[in-house]
Short mmCIF file of C-alpha atoms in Angstrom, two decimals:
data_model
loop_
_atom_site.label_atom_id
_atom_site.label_comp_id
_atom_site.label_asym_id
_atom_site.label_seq_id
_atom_site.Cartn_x
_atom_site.Cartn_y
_atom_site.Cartn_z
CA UNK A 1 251.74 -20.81 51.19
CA UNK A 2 248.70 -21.49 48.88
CA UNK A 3 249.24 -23.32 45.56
CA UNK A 4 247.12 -24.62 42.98
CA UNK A 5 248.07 -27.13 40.73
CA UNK A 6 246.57 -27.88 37.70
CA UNK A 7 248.33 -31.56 36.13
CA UNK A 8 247.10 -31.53 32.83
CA UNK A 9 248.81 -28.92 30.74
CA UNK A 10 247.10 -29.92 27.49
CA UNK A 11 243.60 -31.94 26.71
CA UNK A 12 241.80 -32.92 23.16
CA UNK A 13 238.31 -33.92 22.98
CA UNK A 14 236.01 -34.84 20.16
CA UNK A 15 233.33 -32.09 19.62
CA UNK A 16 229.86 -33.88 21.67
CA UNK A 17 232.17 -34.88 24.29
CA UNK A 18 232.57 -34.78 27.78
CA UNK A 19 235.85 -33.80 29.10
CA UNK A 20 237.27 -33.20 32.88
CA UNK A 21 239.78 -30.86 34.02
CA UNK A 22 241.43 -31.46 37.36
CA UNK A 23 242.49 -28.76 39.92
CA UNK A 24 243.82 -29.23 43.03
CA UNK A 25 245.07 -26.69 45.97
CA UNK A 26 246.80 -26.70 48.70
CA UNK A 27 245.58 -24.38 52.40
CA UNK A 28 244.66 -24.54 55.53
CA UNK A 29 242.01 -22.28 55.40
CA UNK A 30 238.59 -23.61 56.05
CA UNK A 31 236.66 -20.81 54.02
CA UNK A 32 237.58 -19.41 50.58
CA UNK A 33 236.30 -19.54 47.10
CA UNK A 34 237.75 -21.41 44.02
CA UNK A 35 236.85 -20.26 40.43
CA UNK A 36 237.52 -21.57 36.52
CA UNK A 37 238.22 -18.86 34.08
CA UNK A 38 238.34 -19.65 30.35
CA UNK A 39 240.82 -17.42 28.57
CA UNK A 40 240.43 -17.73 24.40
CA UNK A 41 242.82 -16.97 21.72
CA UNK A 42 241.53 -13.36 22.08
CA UNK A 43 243.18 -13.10 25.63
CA UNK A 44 240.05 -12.08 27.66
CA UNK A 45 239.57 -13.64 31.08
CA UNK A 46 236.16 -14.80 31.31
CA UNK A 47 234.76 -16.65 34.84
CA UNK A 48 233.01 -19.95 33.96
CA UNK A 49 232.17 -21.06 37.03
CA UNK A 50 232.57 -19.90 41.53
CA UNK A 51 232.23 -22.50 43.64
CA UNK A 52 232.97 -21.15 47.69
CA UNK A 53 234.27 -23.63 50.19
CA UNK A 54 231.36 -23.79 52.54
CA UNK A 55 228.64 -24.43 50.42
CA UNK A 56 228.62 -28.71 49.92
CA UNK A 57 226.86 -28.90 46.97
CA UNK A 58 229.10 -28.46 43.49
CA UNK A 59 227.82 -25.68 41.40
CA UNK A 60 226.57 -25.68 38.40
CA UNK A 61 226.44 -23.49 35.46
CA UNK A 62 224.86 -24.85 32.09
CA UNK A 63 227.17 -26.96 30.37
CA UNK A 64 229.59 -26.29 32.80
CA UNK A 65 229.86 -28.28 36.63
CA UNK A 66 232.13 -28.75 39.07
CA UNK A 67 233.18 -31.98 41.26
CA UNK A 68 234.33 -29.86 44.56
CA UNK A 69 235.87 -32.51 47.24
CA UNK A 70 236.94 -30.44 50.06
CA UNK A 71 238.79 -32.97 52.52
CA UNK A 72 240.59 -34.07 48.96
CA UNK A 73 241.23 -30.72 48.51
CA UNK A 74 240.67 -30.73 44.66
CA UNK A 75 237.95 -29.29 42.18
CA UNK A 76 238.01 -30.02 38.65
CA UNK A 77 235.48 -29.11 36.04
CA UNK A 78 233.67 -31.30 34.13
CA UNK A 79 231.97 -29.91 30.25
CA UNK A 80 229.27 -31.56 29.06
CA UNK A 81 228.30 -31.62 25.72
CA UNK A 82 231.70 -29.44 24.06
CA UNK A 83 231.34 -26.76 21.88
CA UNK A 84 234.23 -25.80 19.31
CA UNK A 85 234.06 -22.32 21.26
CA UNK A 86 235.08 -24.12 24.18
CA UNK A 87 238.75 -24.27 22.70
CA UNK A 88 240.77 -22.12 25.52
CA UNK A 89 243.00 -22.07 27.97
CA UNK A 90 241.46 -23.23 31.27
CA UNK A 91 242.62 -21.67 34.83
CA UNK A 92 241.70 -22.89 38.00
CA UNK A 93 242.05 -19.83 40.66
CA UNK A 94 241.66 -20.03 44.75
CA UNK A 95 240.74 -17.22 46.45
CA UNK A 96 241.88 -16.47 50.06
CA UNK A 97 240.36 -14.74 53.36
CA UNK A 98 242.84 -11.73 52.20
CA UNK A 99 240.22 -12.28 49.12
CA UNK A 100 243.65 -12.62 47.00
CA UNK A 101 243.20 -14.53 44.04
CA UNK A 102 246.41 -17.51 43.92
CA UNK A 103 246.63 -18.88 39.94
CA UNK A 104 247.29 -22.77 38.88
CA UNK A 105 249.25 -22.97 35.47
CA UNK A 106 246.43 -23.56 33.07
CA UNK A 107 245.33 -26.36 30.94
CA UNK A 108 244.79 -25.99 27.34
CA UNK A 109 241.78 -27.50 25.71
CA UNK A 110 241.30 -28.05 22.38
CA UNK A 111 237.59 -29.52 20.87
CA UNK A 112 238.15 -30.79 17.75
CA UNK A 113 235.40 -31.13 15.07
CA UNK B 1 229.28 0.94 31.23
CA UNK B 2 232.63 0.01 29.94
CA UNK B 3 233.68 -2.25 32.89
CA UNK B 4 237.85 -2.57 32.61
CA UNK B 5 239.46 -0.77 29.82
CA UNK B 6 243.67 -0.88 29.28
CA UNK B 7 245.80 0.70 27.27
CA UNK B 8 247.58 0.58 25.11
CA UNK B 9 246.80 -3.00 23.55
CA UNK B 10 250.32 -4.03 22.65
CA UNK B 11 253.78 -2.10 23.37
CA UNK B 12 257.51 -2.85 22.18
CA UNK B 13 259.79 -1.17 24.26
CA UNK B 14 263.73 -0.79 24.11
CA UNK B 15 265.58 -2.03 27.23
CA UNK B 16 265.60 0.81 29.88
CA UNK B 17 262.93 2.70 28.51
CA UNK B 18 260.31 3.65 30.77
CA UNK B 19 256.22 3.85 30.08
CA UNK B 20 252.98 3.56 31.73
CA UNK B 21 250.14 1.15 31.46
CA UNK B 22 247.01 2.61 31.64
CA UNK B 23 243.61 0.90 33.63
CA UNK B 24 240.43 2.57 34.23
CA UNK B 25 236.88 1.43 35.32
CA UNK B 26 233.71 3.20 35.69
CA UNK B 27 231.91 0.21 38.44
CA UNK B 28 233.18 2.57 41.11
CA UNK B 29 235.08 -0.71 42.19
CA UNK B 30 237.75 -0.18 45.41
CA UNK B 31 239.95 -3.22 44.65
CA UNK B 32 242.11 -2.93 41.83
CA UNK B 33 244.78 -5.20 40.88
CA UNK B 34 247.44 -6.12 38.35
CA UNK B 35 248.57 -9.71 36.78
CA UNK B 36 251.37 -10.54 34.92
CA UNK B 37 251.31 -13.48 32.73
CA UNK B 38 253.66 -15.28 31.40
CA UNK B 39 253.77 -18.75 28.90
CA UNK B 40 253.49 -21.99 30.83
CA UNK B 41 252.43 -20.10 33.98
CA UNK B 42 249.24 -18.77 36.07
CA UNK B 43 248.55 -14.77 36.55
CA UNK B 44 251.14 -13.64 38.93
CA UNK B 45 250.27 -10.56 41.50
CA UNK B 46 251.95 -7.73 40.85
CA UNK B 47 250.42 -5.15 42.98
CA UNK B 48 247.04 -4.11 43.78
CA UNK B 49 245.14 -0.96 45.68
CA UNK B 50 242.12 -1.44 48.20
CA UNK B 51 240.97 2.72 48.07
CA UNK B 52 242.43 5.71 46.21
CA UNK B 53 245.65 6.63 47.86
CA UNK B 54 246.53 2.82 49.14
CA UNK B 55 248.27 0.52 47.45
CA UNK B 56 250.23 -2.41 48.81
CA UNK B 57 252.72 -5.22 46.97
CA UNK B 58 251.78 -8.34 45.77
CA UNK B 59 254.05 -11.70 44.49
CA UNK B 60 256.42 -9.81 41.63
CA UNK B 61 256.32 -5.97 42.50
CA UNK B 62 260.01 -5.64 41.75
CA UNK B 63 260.52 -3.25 38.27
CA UNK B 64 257.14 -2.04 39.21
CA UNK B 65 255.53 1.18 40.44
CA UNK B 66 251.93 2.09 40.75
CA UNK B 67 249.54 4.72 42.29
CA UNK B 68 246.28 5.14 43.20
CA UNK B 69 244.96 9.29 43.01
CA UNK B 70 241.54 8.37 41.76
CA UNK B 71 238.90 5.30 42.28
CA UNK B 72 238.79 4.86 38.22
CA UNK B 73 242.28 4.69 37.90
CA UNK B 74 245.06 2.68 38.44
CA UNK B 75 247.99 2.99 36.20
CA UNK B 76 251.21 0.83 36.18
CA UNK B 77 254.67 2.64 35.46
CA UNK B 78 257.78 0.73 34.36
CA UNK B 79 260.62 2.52 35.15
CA UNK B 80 263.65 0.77 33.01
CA UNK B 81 262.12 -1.75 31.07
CA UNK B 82 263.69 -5.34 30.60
CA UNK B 83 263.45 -8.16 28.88
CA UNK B 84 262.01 -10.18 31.45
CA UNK B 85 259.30 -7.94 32.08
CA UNK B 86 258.11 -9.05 28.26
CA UNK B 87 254.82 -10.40 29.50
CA UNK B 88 250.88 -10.14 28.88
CA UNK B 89 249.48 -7.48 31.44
CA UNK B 90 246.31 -7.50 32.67
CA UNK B 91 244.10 -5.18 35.38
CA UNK B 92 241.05 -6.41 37.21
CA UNK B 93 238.49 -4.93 39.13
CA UNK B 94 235.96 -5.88 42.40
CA UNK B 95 233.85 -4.31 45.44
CA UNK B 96 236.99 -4.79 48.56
CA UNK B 97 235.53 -7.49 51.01
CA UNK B 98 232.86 -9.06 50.81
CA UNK B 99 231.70 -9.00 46.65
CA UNK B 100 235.08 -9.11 46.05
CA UNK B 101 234.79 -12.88 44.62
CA UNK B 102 233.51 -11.34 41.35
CA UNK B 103 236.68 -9.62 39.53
CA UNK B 104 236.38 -8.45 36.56
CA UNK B 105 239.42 -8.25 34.00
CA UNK B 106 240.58 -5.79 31.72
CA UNK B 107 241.77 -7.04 27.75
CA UNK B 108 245.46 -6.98 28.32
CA UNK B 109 248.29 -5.13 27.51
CA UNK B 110 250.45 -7.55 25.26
CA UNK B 111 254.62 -5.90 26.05
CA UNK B 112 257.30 -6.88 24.43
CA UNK B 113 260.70 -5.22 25.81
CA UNK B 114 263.60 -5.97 23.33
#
Protein backbone atom coordinates (compact mmCIF):
# COMPACT_ATOMS: atom_id res chain seq x y z
CA UNK A 1 0.00 0.00 0.00
CA UNK A 2 0.94 3.72 -0.61
CA UNK A 3 1.91 5.92 2.37
CA UNK A 4 3.15 9.25 2.79
CA UNK A 5 4.89 10.36 5.63
CA UNK A 6 5.38 13.64 6.61
CA UNK A 7 8.16 13.71 9.97
CA UNK A 8 7.79 17.04 11.08
CA UNK A 9 4.49 17.57 12.81
CA UNK A 10 5.23 21.15 13.84
CA UNK A 11 7.83 23.98 12.38
CA UNK A 12 8.52 27.85 13.52
CA UNK A 13 10.27 30.21 11.39
CA UNK A 14 11.14 33.86 11.71
CA UNK A 15 9.06 35.99 9.24
CA UNK A 16 11.99 36.62 6.00
CA UNK A 17 12.90 33.13 6.39
CA UNK A 18 13.38 30.19 4.53
CA UNK A 19 11.91 27.08 5.82
CA UNK A 20 11.73 23.28 4.37
CA UNK A 21 9.12 20.81 4.79
CA UNK A 22 9.94 17.18 4.15
CA UNK A 23 7.61 14.54 2.54
CA UNK A 24 8.34 11.30 1.76
CA UNK A 25 6.19 8.25 0.10
CA UNK A 26 6.31 5.04 -0.29
CA UNK A 27 5.10 2.99 -4.15
CA UNK A 28 6.07 1.18 -6.68
CA UNK A 29 4.53 2.97 -9.23
CA UNK A 30 6.74 4.66 -11.72
CA UNK A 31 4.14 7.46 -12.76
CA UNK A 32 1.93 9.53 -10.42
CA UNK A 33 1.69 13.03 -9.19
CA UNK A 34 2.53 14.46 -5.68
CA UNK A 35 0.96 17.80 -4.49
CA UNK A 36 1.30 20.37 -1.22
CA UNK A 37 -1.91 21.81 -0.05
CA UNK A 38 -1.91 24.60 2.55
CA UNK A 39 -4.97 24.39 4.76
CA UNK A 40 -5.38 27.85 7.12
CA UNK A 41 -7.19 28.38 10.27
CA UNK A 42 -10.25 28.95 8.00
CA UNK A 43 -10.21 25.17 6.96
CA UNK A 44 -10.04 25.62 3.12
CA UNK A 45 -7.78 23.28 1.17
CA UNK A 46 -5.82 25.28 -1.11
CA UNK A 47 -3.06 23.45 -3.72
CA UNK A 48 0.34 25.23 -3.46
CA UNK A 49 2.19 23.40 -5.60
CA UNK A 50 1.85 19.69 -8.41
CA UNK A 51 4.82 18.27 -9.14
CA UNK A 52 4.12 14.69 -11.49
CA UNK A 53 6.66 11.93 -11.30
CA UNK A 54 7.96 11.97 -14.81
CA UNK A 55 8.81 15.34 -15.31
CA UNK A 56 12.79 15.71 -13.72
CA UNK A 57 12.82 19.11 -13.14
CA UNK A 58 11.21 20.36 -9.52
CA UNK A 59 8.46 22.80 -10.03
CA UNK A 60 8.18 25.91 -9.12
CA UNK A 61 5.56 28.25 -8.09
CA UNK A 62 6.59 31.85 -6.77
CA UNK A 63 7.72 31.69 -3.39
CA UNK A 64 6.97 28.28 -3.31
CA UNK A 65 9.53 25.15 -4.84
CA UNK A 66 9.90 21.82 -4.52
CA UNK A 67 13.15 19.45 -4.10
CA UNK A 68 11.49 16.19 -5.92
CA UNK A 69 14.16 13.13 -5.62
CA UNK A 70 12.48 10.29 -7.19
CA UNK A 71 14.92 7.20 -6.56
CA UNK A 72 14.86 8.78 -2.74
CA UNK A 73 11.42 8.74 -3.02
CA UNK A 74 10.83 12.05 -1.08
CA UNK A 75 9.63 15.71 -1.99
CA UNK A 76 9.63 18.38 0.43
CA UNK A 77 8.87 22.01 -0.12
CA UNK A 78 11.02 24.62 0.39
CA UNK A 79 9.35 28.70 1.09
CA UNK A 80 11.34 31.33 0.35
CA UNK A 81 10.99 34.52 1.70
CA UNK A 82 7.78 33.63 4.53
CA UNK A 83 4.90 35.55 4.78
CA UNK A 84 2.81 35.69 8.15
CA UNK A 85 -0.10 34.32 5.78
CA UNK A 86 1.94 31.40 5.30
CA UNK A 87 0.92 30.20 8.92
CA UNK A 88 -1.07 26.75 8.03
CA UNK A 89 -1.17 23.44 8.15
CA UNK A 90 0.93 21.88 5.37
CA UNK A 91 -0.14 18.41 3.57
CA UNK A 92 1.84 16.56 1.34
CA UNK A 93 -0.64 14.30 -0.97
CA UNK A 94 0.43 11.40 -3.68
CA UNK A 95 -1.70 10.70 -6.26
CA UNK A 96 -1.99 7.20 -7.85
CA UNK A 97 -2.64 5.64 -11.51
CA UNK A 98 -6.33 4.96 -9.91
CA UNK A 99 -5.77 9.00 -9.78
CA UNK A 100 -6.67 8.44 -5.87
CA UNK A 101 -5.31 10.99 -3.81
CA UNK A 102 -3.26 9.02 -0.47
CA UNK A 103 -2.78 11.93 2.53
CA UNK A 104 0.56 12.31 4.85
CA UNK A 105 -0.37 13.67 8.42
CA UNK A 106 0.41 17.32 8.00
CA UNK A 107 2.93 19.65 9.35
CA UNK A 108 2.01 22.77 11.04
CA UNK A 109 3.85 25.93 10.30
CA UNK A 110 3.85 28.80 12.15
CA UNK A 111 5.84 32.32 10.80
CA UNK A 112 6.31 34.36 13.50
CA UNK A 113 6.78 38.17 13.23
CA UNK B 1 -19.18 29.82 -10.91
CA UNK B 2 -19.34 28.66 -7.40
CA UNK B 3 -16.87 25.71 -7.73
CA UNK B 4 -17.62 23.26 -4.41
CA UNK B 5 -20.26 24.38 -2.09
CA UNK B 6 -21.26 22.11 1.36
CA UNK B 7 -23.66 22.30 3.66
CA UNK B 8 -24.38 22.82 6.31
CA UNK B 9 -21.08 24.50 7.78
CA UNK B 10 -21.12 22.94 11.22
CA UNK B 11 -23.64 20.19 12.72
CA UNK B 12 -24.04 18.71 16.40
CA UNK B 13 -25.79 15.66 16.29
CA UNK B 14 -27.12 13.26 19.15
CA UNK B 15 -25.78 9.67 18.97
CA UNK B 16 -27.97 7.64 16.51
CA UNK B 17 -29.40 10.41 14.81
CA UNK B 18 -29.25 10.34 11.23
CA UNK B 19 -28.60 13.49 8.59
CA UNK B 20 -27.23 14.30 5.31
CA UNK B 21 -24.31 16.31 4.13
CA UNK B 22 -24.92 18.18 1.29
CA UNK B 23 -22.10 18.81 -1.89
CA UNK B 24 -22.81 20.39 -5.09
CA UNK B 25 -20.68 21.81 -8.00
CA UNK B 26 -21.53 23.56 -11.09
CA UNK B 27 -17.73 22.58 -13.16
CA UNK B 28 -19.77 19.73 -14.59
CA UNK B 29 -16.89 17.67 -12.85
CA UNK B 30 -17.41 13.49 -13.02
CA UNK B 31 -15.19 12.65 -10.02
CA UNK B 32 -16.52 13.44 -6.81
CA UNK B 33 -15.18 12.45 -3.58
CA UNK B 34 -15.43 12.70 0.19
CA UNK B 35 -12.58 13.16 3.06
CA UNK B 36 -12.81 12.81 6.50
CA UNK B 37 -10.41 14.51 8.69
CA UNK B 38 -9.52 14.02 11.77
CA UNK B 39 -6.73 15.86 14.44
CA UNK B 40 -3.20 14.54 14.05
CA UNK B 41 -4.14 12.80 10.78
CA UNK B 42 -4.24 13.24 6.76
CA UNK B 43 -7.80 13.33 4.74
CA UNK B 44 -9.03 9.85 4.84
CA UNK B 45 -11.27 8.44 1.70
CA UNK B 46 -14.49 7.89 2.45
CA UNK B 47 -16.17 7.23 -0.75
CA UNK B 48 -16.20 8.78 -4.03
CA UNK B 49 -18.38 8.56 -7.54
CA UNK B 50 -16.72 8.55 -11.14
CA UNK B 51 -20.43 9.40 -13.18
CA UNK B 52 -23.98 9.91 -11.89
CA UNK B 53 -25.31 6.59 -10.83
CA UNK B 54 -21.65 5.02 -9.79
CA UNK B 55 -20.20 5.20 -6.79
CA UNK B 56 -17.61 2.89 -5.29
CA UNK B 57 -15.88 2.70 -1.48
CA UNK B 58 -12.92 4.20 -0.49
CA UNK B 59 -10.51 3.72 2.98
CA UNK B 60 -13.42 4.42 5.88
CA UNK B 61 -16.88 3.83 4.11
CA UNK B 62 -18.23 2.05 7.16
CA UNK B 63 -21.29 4.41 8.92
CA UNK B 64 -21.45 5.86 5.50
CA UNK B 65 -23.90 5.95 2.59
CA UNK B 66 -23.85 8.02 -0.51
CA UNK B 67 -25.49 8.38 -4.00
CA UNK B 68 -24.93 9.76 -7.07
CA UNK B 69 -28.61 10.77 -9.19
CA UNK B 70 -27.16 13.91 -10.65
CA UNK B 71 -23.51 15.19 -11.95
CA UNK B 72 -23.84 18.38 -9.42
CA UNK B 73 -24.57 16.39 -6.62
CA UNK B 74 -23.21 14.20 -4.30
CA UNK B 75 -24.64 14.04 -0.89
CA UNK B 76 -23.35 11.99 2.14
CA UNK B 77 -26.04 10.34 4.55
CA UNK B 78 -25.18 9.19 8.08
CA UNK B 79 -27.40 6.78 9.13
CA UNK B 80 -26.88 6.48 13.19
CA UNK B 81 -24.48 8.93 14.01
CA UNK B 82 -21.53 8.27 16.56
CA UNK B 83 -19.12 9.73 18.29
CA UNK B 84 -16.35 8.68 16.29
CA UNK B 85 -17.72 9.93 13.24
CA UNK B 86 -17.11 13.63 15.03
CA UNK B 87 -14.81 14.77 12.29
CA UNK B 88 -14.23 17.76 9.71
CA UNK B 89 -15.95 16.70 6.30
CA UNK B 90 -14.93 17.79 3.24
CA UNK B 91 -16.09 17.12 -0.73
CA UNK B 92 -13.84 17.66 -3.70
CA UNK B 93 -14.27 17.83 -7.20
CA UNK B 94 -12.14 16.92 -10.76
CA UNK B 95 -12.54 15.94 -14.63
CA UNK B 96 -12.24 11.53 -14.09
CA UNK B 97 -8.85 10.57 -15.82
CA UNK B 98 -6.76 12.42 -17.17
CA UNK B 99 -7.33 16.37 -15.50
CA UNK B 100 -8.15 14.66 -12.63
CA UNK B 101 -4.76 15.93 -10.82
CA UNK B 102 -6.56 19.27 -10.24
CA UNK B 103 -9.30 18.65 -7.33
CA UNK B 104 -10.91 21.13 -6.10
CA UNK B 105 -12.32 21.16 -2.37
CA UNK B 106 -15.38 22.19 -0.89
CA UNK B 107 -15.23 24.47 2.78
CA UNK B 108 -16.06 21.67 5.11
CA UNK B 109 -18.65 20.50 7.11
CA UNK B 110 -17.30 20.83 10.80
CA UNK B 111 -19.71 17.56 12.87
CA UNK B 112 -19.73 17.09 16.11
CA UNK B 113 -21.85 13.87 17.25
CA UNK B 114 -22.30 13.92 21.11
Amino acid sequence: AQTVTQSQPEMSVQEAETVTLSCTYDTSESNYYLFWYKQPPSRQMILVIRQEAYKQQNATENRFSVNFQKAAKSFSLKISDSQLGDTAMYFCAFMDSNYQLIWGAGTKLIIKP
Amino acid sequence: NAGVTQTPKFQVLKTGQSMTLQCAQDMNHEYMSWYRQDPGMGLRLIHYSVGAGITDQGEVPNGYNVSRSTTEDFPLRLLSAAPSQTSVYFCASSYWGRGQETQYFGPGTRLLVL
